[in-house]
Structure formats: structure tokens, C-alpha cells
XYZ file of C-alpha atoms in Angstrom:
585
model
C -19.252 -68.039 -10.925
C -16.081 -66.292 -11.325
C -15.217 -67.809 -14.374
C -18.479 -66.353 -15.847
C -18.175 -62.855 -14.124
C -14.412 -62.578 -15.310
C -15.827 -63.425 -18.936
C -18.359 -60.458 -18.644
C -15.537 -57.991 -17.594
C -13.200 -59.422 -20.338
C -16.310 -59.083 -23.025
C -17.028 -55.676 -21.645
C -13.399 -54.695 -22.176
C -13.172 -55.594 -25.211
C -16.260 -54.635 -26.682
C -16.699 -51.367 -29.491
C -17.054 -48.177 -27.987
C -20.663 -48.287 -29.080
C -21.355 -51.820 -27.434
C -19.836 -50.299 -24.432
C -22.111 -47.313 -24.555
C -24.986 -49.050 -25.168
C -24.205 -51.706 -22.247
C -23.389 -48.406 -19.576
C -26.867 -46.456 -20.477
C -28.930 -49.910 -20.449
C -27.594 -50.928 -16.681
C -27.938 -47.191 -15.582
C -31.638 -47.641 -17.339
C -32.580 -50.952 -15.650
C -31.178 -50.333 -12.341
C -33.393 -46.994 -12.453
C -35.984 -48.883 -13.333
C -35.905 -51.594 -10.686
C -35.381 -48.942 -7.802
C -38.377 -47.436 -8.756
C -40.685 -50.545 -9.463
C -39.516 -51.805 -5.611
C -40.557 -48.648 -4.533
C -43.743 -48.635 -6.307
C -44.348 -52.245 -5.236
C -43.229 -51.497 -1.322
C -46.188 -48.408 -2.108
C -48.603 -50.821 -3.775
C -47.980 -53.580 -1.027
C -48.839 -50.120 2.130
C -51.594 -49.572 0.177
C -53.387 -53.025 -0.010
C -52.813 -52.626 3.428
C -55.115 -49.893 3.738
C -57.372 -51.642 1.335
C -57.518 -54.646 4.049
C -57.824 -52.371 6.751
C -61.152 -50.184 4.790
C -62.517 -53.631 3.502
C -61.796 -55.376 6.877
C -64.014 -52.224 8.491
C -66.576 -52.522 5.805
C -66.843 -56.320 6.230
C -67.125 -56.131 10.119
C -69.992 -53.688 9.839
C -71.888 -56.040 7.589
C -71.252 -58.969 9.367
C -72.292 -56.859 12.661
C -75.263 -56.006 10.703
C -76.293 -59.171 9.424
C -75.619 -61.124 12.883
C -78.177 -58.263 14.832
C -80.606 -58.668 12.342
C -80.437 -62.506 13.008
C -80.260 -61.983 16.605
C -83.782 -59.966 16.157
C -85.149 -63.206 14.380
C -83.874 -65.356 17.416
C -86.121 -63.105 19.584
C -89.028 -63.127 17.249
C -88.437 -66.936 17.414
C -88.127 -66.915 21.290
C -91.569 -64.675 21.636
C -93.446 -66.951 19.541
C -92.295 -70.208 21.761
C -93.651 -68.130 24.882
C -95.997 -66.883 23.507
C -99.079 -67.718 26.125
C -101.811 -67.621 23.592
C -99.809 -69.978 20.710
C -98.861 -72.371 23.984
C -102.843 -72.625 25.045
C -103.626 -73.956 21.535
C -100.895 -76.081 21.594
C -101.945 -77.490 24.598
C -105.659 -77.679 23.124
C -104.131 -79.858 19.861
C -102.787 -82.581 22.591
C -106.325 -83.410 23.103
C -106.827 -85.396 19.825
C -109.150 -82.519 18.676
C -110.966 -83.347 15.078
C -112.840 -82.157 12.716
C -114.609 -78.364 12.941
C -112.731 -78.051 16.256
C -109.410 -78.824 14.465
C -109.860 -76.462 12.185
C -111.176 -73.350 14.655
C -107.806 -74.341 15.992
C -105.525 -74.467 12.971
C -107.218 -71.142 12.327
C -106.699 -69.313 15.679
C -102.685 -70.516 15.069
C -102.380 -69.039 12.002
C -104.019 -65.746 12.628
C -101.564 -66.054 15.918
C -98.187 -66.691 13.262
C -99.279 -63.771 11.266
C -98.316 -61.469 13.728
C -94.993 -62.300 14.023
C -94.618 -62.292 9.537
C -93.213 -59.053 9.781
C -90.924 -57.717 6.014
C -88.505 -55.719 8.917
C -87.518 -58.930 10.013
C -86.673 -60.769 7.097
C -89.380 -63.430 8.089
C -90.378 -65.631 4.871
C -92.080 -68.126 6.589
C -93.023 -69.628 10.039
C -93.342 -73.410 10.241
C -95.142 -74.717 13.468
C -95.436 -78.460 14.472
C -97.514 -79.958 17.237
C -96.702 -82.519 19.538
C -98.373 -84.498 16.951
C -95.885 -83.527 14.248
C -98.965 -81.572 12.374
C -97.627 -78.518 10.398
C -99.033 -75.006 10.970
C -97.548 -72.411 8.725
C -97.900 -68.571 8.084
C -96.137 -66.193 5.557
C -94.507 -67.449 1.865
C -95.597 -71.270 1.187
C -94.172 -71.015 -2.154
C -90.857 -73.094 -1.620
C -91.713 -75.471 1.224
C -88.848 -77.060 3.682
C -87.653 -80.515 2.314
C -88.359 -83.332 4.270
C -84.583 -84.092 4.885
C -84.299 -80.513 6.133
C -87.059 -80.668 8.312
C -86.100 -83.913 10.145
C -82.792 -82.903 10.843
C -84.097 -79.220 11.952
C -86.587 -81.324 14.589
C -83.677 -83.562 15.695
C -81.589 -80.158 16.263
C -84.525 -78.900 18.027
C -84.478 -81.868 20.544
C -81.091 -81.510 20.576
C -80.830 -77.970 21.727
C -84.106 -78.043 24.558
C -85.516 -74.974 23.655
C -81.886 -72.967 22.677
C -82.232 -71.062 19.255
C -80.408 -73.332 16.548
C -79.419 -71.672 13.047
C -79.472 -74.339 10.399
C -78.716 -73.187 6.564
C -80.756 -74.879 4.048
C -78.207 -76.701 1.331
C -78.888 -75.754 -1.772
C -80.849 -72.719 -1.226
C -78.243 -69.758 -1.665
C -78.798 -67.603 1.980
C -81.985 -69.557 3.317
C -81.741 -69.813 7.075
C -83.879 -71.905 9.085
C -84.358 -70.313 12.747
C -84.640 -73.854 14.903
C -86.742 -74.426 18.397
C -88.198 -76.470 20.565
C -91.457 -75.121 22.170
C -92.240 -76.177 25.547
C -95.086 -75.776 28.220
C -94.372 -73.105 31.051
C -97.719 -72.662 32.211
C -97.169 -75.297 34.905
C -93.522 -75.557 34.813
C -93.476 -78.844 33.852
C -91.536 -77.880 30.479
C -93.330 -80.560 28.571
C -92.069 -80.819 24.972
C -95.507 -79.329 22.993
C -94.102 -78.400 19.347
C -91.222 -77.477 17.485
C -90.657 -74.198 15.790
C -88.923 -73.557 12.356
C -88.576 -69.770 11.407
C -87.376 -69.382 7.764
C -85.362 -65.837 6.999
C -84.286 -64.437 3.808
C -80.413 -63.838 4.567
C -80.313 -62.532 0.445
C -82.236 -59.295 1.307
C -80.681 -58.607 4.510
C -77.426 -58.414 2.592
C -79.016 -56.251 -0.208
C -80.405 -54.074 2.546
C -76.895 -53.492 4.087
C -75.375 -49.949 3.274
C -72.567 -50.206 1.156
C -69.668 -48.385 0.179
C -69.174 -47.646 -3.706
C -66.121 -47.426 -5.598
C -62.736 -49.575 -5.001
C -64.078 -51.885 -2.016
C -66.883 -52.687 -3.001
C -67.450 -56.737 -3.889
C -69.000 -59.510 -3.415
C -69.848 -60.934 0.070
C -69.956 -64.506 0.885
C -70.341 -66.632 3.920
C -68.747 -70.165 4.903
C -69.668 -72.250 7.697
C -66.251 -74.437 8.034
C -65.427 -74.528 3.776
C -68.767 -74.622 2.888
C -70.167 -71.563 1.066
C -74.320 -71.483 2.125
C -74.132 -68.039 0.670
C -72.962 -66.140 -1.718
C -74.335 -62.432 -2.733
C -73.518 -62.698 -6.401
C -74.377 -66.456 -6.632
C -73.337 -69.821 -5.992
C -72.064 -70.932 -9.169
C -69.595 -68.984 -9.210
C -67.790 -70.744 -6.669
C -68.052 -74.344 -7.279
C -64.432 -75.049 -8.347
C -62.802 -72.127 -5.408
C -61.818 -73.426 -2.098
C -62.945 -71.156 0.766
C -59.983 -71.877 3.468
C -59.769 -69.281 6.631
C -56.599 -70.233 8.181
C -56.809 -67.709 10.627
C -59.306 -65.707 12.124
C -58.797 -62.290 9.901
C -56.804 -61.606 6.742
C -56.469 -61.197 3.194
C -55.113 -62.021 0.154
C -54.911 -62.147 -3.600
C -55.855 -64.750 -5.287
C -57.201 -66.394 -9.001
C -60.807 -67.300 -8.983
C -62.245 -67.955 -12.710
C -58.829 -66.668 -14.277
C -59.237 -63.184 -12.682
C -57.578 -61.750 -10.169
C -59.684 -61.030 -6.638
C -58.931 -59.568 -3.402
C -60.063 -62.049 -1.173
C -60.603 -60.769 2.751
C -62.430 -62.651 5.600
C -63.019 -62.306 9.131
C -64.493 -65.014 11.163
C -67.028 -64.624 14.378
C -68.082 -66.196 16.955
C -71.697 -66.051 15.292
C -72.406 -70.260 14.542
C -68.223 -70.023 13.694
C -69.595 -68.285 10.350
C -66.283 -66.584 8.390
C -67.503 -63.661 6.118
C -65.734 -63.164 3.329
C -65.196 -59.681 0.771
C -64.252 -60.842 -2.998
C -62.867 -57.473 -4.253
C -62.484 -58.160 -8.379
C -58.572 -56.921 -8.439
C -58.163 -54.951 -11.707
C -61.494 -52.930 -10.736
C -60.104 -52.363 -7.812
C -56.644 -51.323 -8.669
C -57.112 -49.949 -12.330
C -56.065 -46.729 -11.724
C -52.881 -47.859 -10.026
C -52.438 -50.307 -12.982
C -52.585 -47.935 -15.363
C -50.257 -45.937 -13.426
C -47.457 -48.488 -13.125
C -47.821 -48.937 -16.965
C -47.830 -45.728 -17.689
C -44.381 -44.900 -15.661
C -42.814 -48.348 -17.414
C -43.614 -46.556 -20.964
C -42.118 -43.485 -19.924
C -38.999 -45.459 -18.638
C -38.958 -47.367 -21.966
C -39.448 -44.216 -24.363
C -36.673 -42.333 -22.107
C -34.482 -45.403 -22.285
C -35.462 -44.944 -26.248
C -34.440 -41.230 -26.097
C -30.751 -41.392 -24.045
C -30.133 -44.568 -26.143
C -30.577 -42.118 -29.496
C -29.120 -38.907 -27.700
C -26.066 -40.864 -26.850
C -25.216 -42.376 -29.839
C -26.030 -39.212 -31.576
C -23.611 -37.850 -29.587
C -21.019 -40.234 -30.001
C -21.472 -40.912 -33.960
C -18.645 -38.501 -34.605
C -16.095 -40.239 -32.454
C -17.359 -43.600 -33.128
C -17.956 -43.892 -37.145
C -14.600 -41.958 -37.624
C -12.720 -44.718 -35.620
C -14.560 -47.534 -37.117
C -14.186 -46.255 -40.927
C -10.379 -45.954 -39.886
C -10.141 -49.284 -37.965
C -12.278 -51.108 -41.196
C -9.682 -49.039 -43.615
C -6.881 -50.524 -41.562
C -7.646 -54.302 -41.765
C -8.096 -53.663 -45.704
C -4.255 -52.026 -45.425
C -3.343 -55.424 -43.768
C -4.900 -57.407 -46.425
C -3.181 -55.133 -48.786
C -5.728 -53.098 -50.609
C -3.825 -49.610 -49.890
C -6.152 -47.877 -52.889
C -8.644 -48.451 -49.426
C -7.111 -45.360 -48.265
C -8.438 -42.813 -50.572
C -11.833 -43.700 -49.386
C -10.919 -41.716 -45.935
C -12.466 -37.848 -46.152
C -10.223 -35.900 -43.485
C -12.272 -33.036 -44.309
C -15.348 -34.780 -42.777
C -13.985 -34.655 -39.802
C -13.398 -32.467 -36.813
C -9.717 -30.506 -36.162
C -9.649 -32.594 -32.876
C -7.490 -35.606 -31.986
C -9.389 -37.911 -34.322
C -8.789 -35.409 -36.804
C -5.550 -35.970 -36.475
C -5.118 -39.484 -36.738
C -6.788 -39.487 -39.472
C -4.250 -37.426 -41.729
C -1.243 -39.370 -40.357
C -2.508 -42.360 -41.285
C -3.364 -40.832 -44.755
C 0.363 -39.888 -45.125
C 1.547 -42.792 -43.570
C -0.118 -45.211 -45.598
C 0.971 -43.191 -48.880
C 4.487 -43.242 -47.991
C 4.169 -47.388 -47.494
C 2.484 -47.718 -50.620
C 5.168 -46.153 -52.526
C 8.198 -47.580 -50.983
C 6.049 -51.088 -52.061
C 5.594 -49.895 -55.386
C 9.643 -49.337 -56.238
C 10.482 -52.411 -54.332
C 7.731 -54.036 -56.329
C 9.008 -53.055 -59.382
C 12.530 -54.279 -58.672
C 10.744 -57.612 -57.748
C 9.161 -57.553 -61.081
C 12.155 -56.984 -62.895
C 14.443 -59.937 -60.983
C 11.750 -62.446 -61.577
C 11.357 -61.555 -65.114
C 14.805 -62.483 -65.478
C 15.149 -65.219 -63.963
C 11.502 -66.509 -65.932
C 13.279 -65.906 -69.517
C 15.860 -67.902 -68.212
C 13.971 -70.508 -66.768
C 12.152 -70.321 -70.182
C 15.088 -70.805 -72.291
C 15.876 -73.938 -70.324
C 13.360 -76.096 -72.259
C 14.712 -79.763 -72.587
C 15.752 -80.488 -75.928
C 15.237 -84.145 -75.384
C 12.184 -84.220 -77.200
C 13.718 -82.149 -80.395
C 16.165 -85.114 -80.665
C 13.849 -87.829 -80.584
C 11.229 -85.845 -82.882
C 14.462 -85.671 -85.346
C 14.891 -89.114 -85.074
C 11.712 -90.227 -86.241
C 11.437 -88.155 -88.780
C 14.864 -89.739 -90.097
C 13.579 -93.094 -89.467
C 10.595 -93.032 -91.640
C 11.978 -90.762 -93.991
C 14.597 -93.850 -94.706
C 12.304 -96.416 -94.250
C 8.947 -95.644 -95.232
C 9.220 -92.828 -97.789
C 5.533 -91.858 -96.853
C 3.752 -88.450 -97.072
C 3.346 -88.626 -93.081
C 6.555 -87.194 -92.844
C 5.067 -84.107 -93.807
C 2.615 -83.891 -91.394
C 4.845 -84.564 -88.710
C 7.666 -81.631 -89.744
C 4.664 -79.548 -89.861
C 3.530 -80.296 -86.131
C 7.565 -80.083 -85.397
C 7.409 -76.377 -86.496
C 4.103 -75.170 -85.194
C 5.968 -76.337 -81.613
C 9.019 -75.538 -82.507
C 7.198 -71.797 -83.548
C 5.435 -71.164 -80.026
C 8.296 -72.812 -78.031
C 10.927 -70.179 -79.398
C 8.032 -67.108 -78.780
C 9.513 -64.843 -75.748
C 6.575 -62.257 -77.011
C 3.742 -63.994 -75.745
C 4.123 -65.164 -71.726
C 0.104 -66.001 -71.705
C -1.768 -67.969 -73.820
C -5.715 -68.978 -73.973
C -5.884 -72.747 -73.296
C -7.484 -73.762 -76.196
C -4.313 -72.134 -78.233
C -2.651 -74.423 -75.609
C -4.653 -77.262 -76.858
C -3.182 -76.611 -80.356
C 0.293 -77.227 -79.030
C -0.840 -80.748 -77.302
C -2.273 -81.671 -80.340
C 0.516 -81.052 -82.668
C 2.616 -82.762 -80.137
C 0.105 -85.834 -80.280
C 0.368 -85.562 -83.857
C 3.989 -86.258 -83.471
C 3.735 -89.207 -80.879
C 1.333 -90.689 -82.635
C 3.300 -91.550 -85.614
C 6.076 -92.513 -83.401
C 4.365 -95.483 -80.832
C 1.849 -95.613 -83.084
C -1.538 -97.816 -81.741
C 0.216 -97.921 -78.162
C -1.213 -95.019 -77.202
C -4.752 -94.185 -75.306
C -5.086 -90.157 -75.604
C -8.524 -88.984 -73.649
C -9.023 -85.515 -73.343
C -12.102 -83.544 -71.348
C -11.864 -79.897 -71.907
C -14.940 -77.841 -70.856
C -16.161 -75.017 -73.092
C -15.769 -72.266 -70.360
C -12.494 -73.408 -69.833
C -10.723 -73.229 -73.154
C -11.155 -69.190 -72.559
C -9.318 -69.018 -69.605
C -5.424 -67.505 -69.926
C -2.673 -69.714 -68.818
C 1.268 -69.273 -68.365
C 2.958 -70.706 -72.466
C 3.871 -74.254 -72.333
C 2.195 -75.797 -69.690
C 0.861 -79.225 -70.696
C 3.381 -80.244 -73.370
C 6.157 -80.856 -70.666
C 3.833 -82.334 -68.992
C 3.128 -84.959 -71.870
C 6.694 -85.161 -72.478
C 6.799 -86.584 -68.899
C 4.387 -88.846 -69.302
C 5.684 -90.180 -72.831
C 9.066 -90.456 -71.088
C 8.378 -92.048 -68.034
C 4.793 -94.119 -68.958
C 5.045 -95.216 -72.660
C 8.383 -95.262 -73.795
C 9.374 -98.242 -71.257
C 6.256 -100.141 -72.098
C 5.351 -102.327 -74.885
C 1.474 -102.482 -73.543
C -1.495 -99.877 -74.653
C -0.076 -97.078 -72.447
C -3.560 -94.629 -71.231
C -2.808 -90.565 -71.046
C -6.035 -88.813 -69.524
C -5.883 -85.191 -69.994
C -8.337 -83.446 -67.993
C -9.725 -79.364 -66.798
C -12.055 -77.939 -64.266
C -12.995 -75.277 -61.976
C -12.927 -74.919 -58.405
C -14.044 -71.604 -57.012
C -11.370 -69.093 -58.326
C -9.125 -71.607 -59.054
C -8.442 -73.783 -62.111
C -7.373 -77.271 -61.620
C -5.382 -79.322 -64.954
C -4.709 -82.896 -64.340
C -2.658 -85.322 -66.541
C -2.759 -88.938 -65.209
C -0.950 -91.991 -67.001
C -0.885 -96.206 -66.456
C 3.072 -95.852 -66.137
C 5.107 -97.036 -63.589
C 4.880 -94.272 -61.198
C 7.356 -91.915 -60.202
C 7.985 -91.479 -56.385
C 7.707 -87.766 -54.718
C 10.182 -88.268 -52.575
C 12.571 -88.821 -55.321
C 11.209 -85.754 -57.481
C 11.778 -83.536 -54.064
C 15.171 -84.873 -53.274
C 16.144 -83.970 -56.991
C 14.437 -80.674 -56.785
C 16.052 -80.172 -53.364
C 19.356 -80.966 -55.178
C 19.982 -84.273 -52.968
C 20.074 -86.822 -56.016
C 21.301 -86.226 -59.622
C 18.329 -86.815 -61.974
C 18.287 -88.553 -64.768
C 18.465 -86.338 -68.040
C 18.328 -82.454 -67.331
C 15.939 -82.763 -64.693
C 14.636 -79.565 -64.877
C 10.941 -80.085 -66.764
C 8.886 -80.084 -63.704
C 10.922 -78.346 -61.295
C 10.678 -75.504 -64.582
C 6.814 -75.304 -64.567
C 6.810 -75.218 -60.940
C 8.767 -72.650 -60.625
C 7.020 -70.753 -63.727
C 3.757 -70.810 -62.253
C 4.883 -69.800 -58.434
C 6.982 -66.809 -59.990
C 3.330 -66.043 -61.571
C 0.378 -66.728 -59.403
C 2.388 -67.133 -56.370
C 3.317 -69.737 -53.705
C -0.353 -71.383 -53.163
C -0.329 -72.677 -56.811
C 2.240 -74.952 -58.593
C 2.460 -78.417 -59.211
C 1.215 -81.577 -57.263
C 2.708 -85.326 -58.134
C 0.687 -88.229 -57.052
C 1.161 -91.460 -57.001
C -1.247 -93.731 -58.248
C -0.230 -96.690 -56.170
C 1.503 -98.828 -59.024
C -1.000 -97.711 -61.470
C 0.478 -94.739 -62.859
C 1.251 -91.332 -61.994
C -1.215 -88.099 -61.585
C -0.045 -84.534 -62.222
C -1.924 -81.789 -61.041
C -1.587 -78.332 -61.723
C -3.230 -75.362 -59.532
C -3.638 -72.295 -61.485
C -5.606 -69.216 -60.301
C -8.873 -68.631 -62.868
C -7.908 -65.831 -65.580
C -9.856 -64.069 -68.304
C -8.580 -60.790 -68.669
């Protein structure tokens, strides 16, 4: 961690003034910004506190609501179990009653039932059962109790000995079942005479319940354990959601159906029943929402603004340093013409300003103490070139003489002719101190007037192969390059052998830099014996100054980087390469 947090300072150190600006406003910006979204969030979290607390109200009055208007169906329930006249006719079915009487029976019950089918309490149906298990019914017939739901309601009934049982009908979303035994209390003998089922609507006492408008208000749904029986908005939207009341009251926010809800629930002592208040979240909080994106925007477009204002502000300090700090590295890399591209005049009289004009004058001074020592440098090496240039070995005049003398006596042939006329053309651009550079295919001319001579002289024991591309028979090159070169390999490759001796001359381009390499089938020569003789350390054979010359020719030219390279080709000759930098001009 410290290793990381001392590479931040470092970075921040040495960062542009403009990275450092830019770094300053955006922490300043951020740390604004997170102050203010904790304090919006410690703001939002007070107020979905009062959200609980107004939905927590609101839910606890409906539940209140809902129970009481329950509890009035219990005592509906409870007057129609006593109820003297509905016992006597109960009583009356025990006595295996058919036909016409059964039916001025089943009559006098159902004229009795419709009495208590009252729309104020919520009553769809009654369902009355002898001791005979016969059904009596008044009010809505149109969805009848299952016969699942009815057993277990009559085995509830037993269960309970005349206590009020609330059964919820699965699969029917907010149909209750009011459960009772009826029993004989005429003569206190509490004989078991029917069973009572009173069906309620629990959908329209929820519709009926007043309800607030606006923010809170959502969708109310009731669990008994995790089981939703009810749901005010319908069931199927709650088939995948897990109703789980952990505690008694509370809230919470959670993802039903990919949106966001405000889930609260309180649970009574009403058949353990836990309401719960499914409050969609962006409805609720929209206008907070918006808010909170709205102030982010504004952060953002003022974070925008400073960023602008204070590089605005800082242009003319920054862009001056930078043009001067850009102008200095091309100084360093030696372009001091880089200079005149500086405008003091665009700049203000301040301490910038300032540096700006020394420089200037500082830079012009350098350049022209370079230029005179330049010059003086140009003049020494110029020198010591033309006498590096006279230096030419005048081994290969001599043996050029000799064969010209040889078949002169011997031969008397015309071919002499041809080869005094090759002898002057070199001996012409050899003597030239006018002309330093030359095109390379003028070059060429001298190799081949050279080969001309060779030729005659070994005759068939010699393998010339030459591969010259177009593009680079323009290019200029220092006088006298390859022929030395040749001479070397004549020397030192076919003059000690009697076999088919192989001289590839070959050009090409890499990047800006043009590459000449001369390889032969000679014996070799060893670089550590060429440096020791350039180094002075062992007396060559001859003048020993042919390569060391061209070396030195091309350095005092291009420069250190280029010269000569000498390989050795492992026993199979000897590779010269020359580095020259590409030239047209």
C-alpha cells in the first residue's frame, strides 16, 4: 500500500502543470460531490423513514378496518348459530322429515338465511348443513365451495366446538370462509345439529377501505405464514416473490418483477395474518429521483465549467512553457533553426516573458559559437580527407602495368587496347580532387573498367555477380568506394588461388540507410588482425592503408554510426559491408 501511494505522490509530482491542474479541480470536484450525495442519501434514508412511518399508519388503519369488518361477520355468523328460529328447524330436519314437509322446511331456512345476506357485511353466501350433512344455502350460488374445502371447513368446525374459525379458500384471491359448528341450546344439552359456513368477499372490503392518494399509495396483500391468500392487484403477480416477515413490523426495498418496490408489513394477532403495503419505488420517489439527477448534472456541467475556466486561465502560463520546454528538447537534438519558431511578442512582460527572450539570446549566441567552431572542423577534416585521398595504393597501378607489358610482349593482341583504355578512365577519376561525390551508377563505371582490367589478367578464374537496384544507382556516394574494395578481394581471394574464385557485388536499402556488400570464396581475413593493424599493433602487409582509408573517408563524412564492417565467412570467404546514410541531393 505504500509502495502504491508513494507512486501516486511521485506521478503527481512529476506530472505537467496541466495534469496537475486537472488532477487538483477533479478531487476538489469528487470530494464535493460525495459530501453531498452522503448527505442526500443520509436525507433520502430520514425520509423513507417517514415513508414507513405514513405507510405503517396507513397499513394499520386498513388492517384495523378489514379485521372489524370480519369481526362483524363473526357476529353475523354467531347470531345465525343462535338463532332460535334456524335451531327449531334444525331440530325439525333430525326427524327424517321427507317429501312436501322437507321442502316447507328447506323453505322456512332459506327465507331464515336471507336475513342475515346483507351487501354491508360483505356476505356472498351462507352455506348451512344439517346434522344430516344436507346443504341449505342463501345469497350468490354462482361459485360453489369445493368439496375439499368444505370437508376440511366441517372438520375445523368439529374442531373448534362452536368457536368462529376463518379458513381462506386456496385459489380464490380474498375468499374467506367464516367456519361454525351449530349446536342445540334450547335444552342445554349442546347437541351437535349443523355446521355453518359463511362465505365473505375480503376483495370489496379492501376496495371499500379509504385510501390515501399520491406517494403511499400501493398495493395491499395479505400472508398467512408465506402464503399470499390475497392480493389487491392480483395473484399472479406474485408467484415467483417470497413473502418473509421476519419480524413483526418493518420495511424494506426490494426487486419484485425487475422493479423496484417498497415493501412494508405489519403482522396481528388477527389468525397471525401479516399485511403487507407494496409501494412501486420510482412512483413513489420520482420526484426525489429526478432531484438527485438533476443536482449530479449540475455537479457534472460545473465540473465541465471550472475544468474550462481553469485551463482558460492557465493557457497563458502553460502553452508558453510547453512551446519553450518542446523548443528545448529540439535544441538538444540540435535543430537550433527550432528557435525562431518562439514569438516573444506573444507573450506577456511577466516572468515567462522573460525567459523566453533569454533563451532566444542564449540559444543564438550557442548557435554561433557552433557555427565558427564548425567551420574550423570542416576545414581540418577536409585536410586531412585530401590527404587520406592522395594515399591511394599504387599496388594495383603496378600490376595493371605489368599486364599490359606481358601481353603486349607475348600476345601482340588488340586487347591491349581495351585494357589501357579502362587503365585511364580509372586512372582519370582516381586523380579527380574536383568531384568528392559521385552517383553510384558513375561508380559502377569505375568497377567495370576495373573488371575490364582483371578480366584479361586471371582470365576464366573469375565469377563477377553484381545486383544493383534501379533506385539505387541514383543515390550519391563518397568517390572510390568499391574499387578498393575489389582490389581487396582480388588481392586477398583470387590472386592466391588457382580455383574459379566467386566476387558477389551487391546494394540495398534499409530505412535511411544504404547498405553495399562485397563478399568473396577467399580465404578469409581475420578482424582481429585488420583491428590490431588499424590499431597500429601489427605491421601489415603492403601499405595497409585501403580499408582503414575508406573507413576513415566515410566516418569523416556521414559520421561515426557508418563505416565499414569485415565478416568472416567461416573459411568460406570474406564479407565487406559498407553503411552509408541514403543521399539524393
Amino acid at each position: 500500500m505504500k509502495k502504491i501511494w508513494f507512486r501516486i505522490v511521485n506521478f503527481y509530482k512529476n506530472a505537467k502543470l496541466n495534469v496537475k491542474l486537472l488532477l487538483t479541480i477533479t478531487l476538489i470536484m469528487v470530494a464535493t460531490l460525495v459530501l453531498v450525495l452522503g448527505g442526500l442519501q443520509y436525507a433520502f434514508s430520514l425520509y423513507d423513514e417517514q415513508i414507513y412511518a405514513k405507510s405503517s399508519q396507513v397499513l394499520m388503519m386498513s388492517s384495523n378496518s378489514i379485521e372489524e369488518e370480519l369481526e362483524r361477520v363473526e357476529e353475523v355468523s354467531y347470531n345465525i348459530a343462535v338463532d332460535p328460529y334456524i335451531q327449531k328447524i334444525l331440530l325439525d330436519l333430525q326427524e327424517n322429515v321427507e317429501g312436501y314437509d322437507f321442502y316447507r322446511l328447506e323453505q322456512k331456512m332459506g327465507d331464515a338465511l336471507e336475513k342475515y345476506i346483507d351487501p354491508e357485511n360483505y356476505i356472498d353466501s351462507i352455506y348451512l348443513y344439517d346434522s344430516a350433512g344436507r346443504e341449505f344455502l342463501a345469497g350468490d350460488s354462482s361459485n360453489p365451495i369445493q368439496q375439499k374445502d368444505k370437508e376440511l371447513a366441517f372438520s375445523q368446525a368439529d374442531r373448534y366446538e362452536g368457536k368462529n374459525y376463518w379458513m381462506e379458500l386456496a385459489g380464490n384471491n380474498g375468499d374467506l370462509i367464516s367456519v361454525r359448528l351449530i349446536r342445540s341450546y334450547g335444552n342445554l344439552n349442546f347437541e351437535n345439529i349443523g355446521k355453518l359456513l359463511v362465505r365473505v368477499n375480503l376483495n370489496r372490503i379492501v376496495s371499500d377501505l379509504p385510501k390515501p392518494h399520491g406517494e403511499i399509495a400501493g398495493n395491499i396483500v395479505i400472508t398467512k405464514g408465506d402464503e399470499v391468500f390475497y392480493s389487491e392487484n392480483g395473484m399472479d403477480d406474485f408467484k415467483e416473490y417470497h413473502f418473509m416477515a421476519q419480524n413483526a413490523q418493518g420495511y424494506s426495498i426490494e426487486d419484485i418483477h425487475g422493479e423496484r418496490t417498497f415493501v412494508n408489513h405489519i403482522t396481528t394477532d388477527f389468525k397471525d395474518w401479516t399485511y403487507w403495503s407494496l409501494i412501486p419505488f420510482n412512483m413513489m420517489f420520482s420526484k426525489i429521483t429526478a432531484a438527485k439527477y438533476t443536482l449530479v448534472l449540475v455537479f457534472m456541467l460545473m465540473f465541465v465549467f471550472l475544468i474550462s475556466l481553469g485551463f482558460n486561465f492557465l493557457r497563458k502560463i502553460t502553452d508558453p512553457i510547453q512551446e519553450l520546454a518542446f523548443t528545448m528538447q529540439e535544441v538538444q537534438r540540435g535543430d537550433f533553426q527550432a528557435v525562431n519558431l518562439l514569438n516573444p511578442a506573444m507573450v506577456d512582460e511577466g516572468e515567462v516573458g522573460i525567459l523566453y527572450r533569454n533563451f532566444i539570446t542564449m540559444i543564438h549566441r550557442i548557435d554561433e559559437l557552433i557555427q565558427e567552431n564548425y567551420s574550423k572542423q570542416l576545414l581540418i577534416k577536409e585536410t586531412e580527407f585530401k590527404a587520406l585521398q592522395a594515399q591511394i595504393n599504387p599496388h594495383f597501378l603496378y600490376n595493371t602495368l605489368e599486364s599490359v607489358n606481358w601481353l603486349a610482349k607475348i600476345n601482340q593482341q588488340e586487347q591491349i587496347s581495351s585494357m589501357v583504355e579502362a587503365l585511364g578512365h580509372l586512372m582519370r577519376y582516381s586523380t579527380n580532387f574536383n568531384q568528392d561525390f559521385i552517383i553510384f551508377e558513375d561508380e559502377i563505371e569505375i568497377v567495370n573498367s576495373y573488371l575490364t582490367i582483371q578480366k584479361y589478367r586471371f582470365d576464366d578464374r573469375i565469377d563477377f555477380q553484381m545486383d544493383i537496384p534501379a533506385y539505387v544507382k541514383k543515390y550519391k556516394i563518397p568517390k572510390l568506394i568499391l574499387q578498393p574494395l575489389l582490389e581487396n578481394s582480388f588481392k586477398h581471394a583470387v590472386e592466391p588461388s588457382v580455383d574459379l574464385s566467386v566476387i558477389k557485388l551487391q546494394a540495398y536499402q534499409e530505412e535511411d540507410r544504404l547498405l553495399i556488400r562485397i563478399e568473396d570464396n577467399g580465404p578469409g581475413i581475420d578482424p582481429l588482425i585488420l583491428k590490431k593493424v588499424k590499431e597500429g599493433q601489427v605491421n601489415p602487409k603492403g601499405t595497409g592503408i585501403g580499408l582503414n582509408n575508406i573507413d576513415d573517408r566515410i566516418k569523416l563524412y556521414a559520421g561515426e554510426q557508418y563505416g565499414l564492417t569485415i565478416e568472416n565467412l567461416s573459411g568460406k570467404g570474406t564479407a565487406i559491408t559498407v553503411v552509408l546514410p541514403v543521399q539524393t541531393g
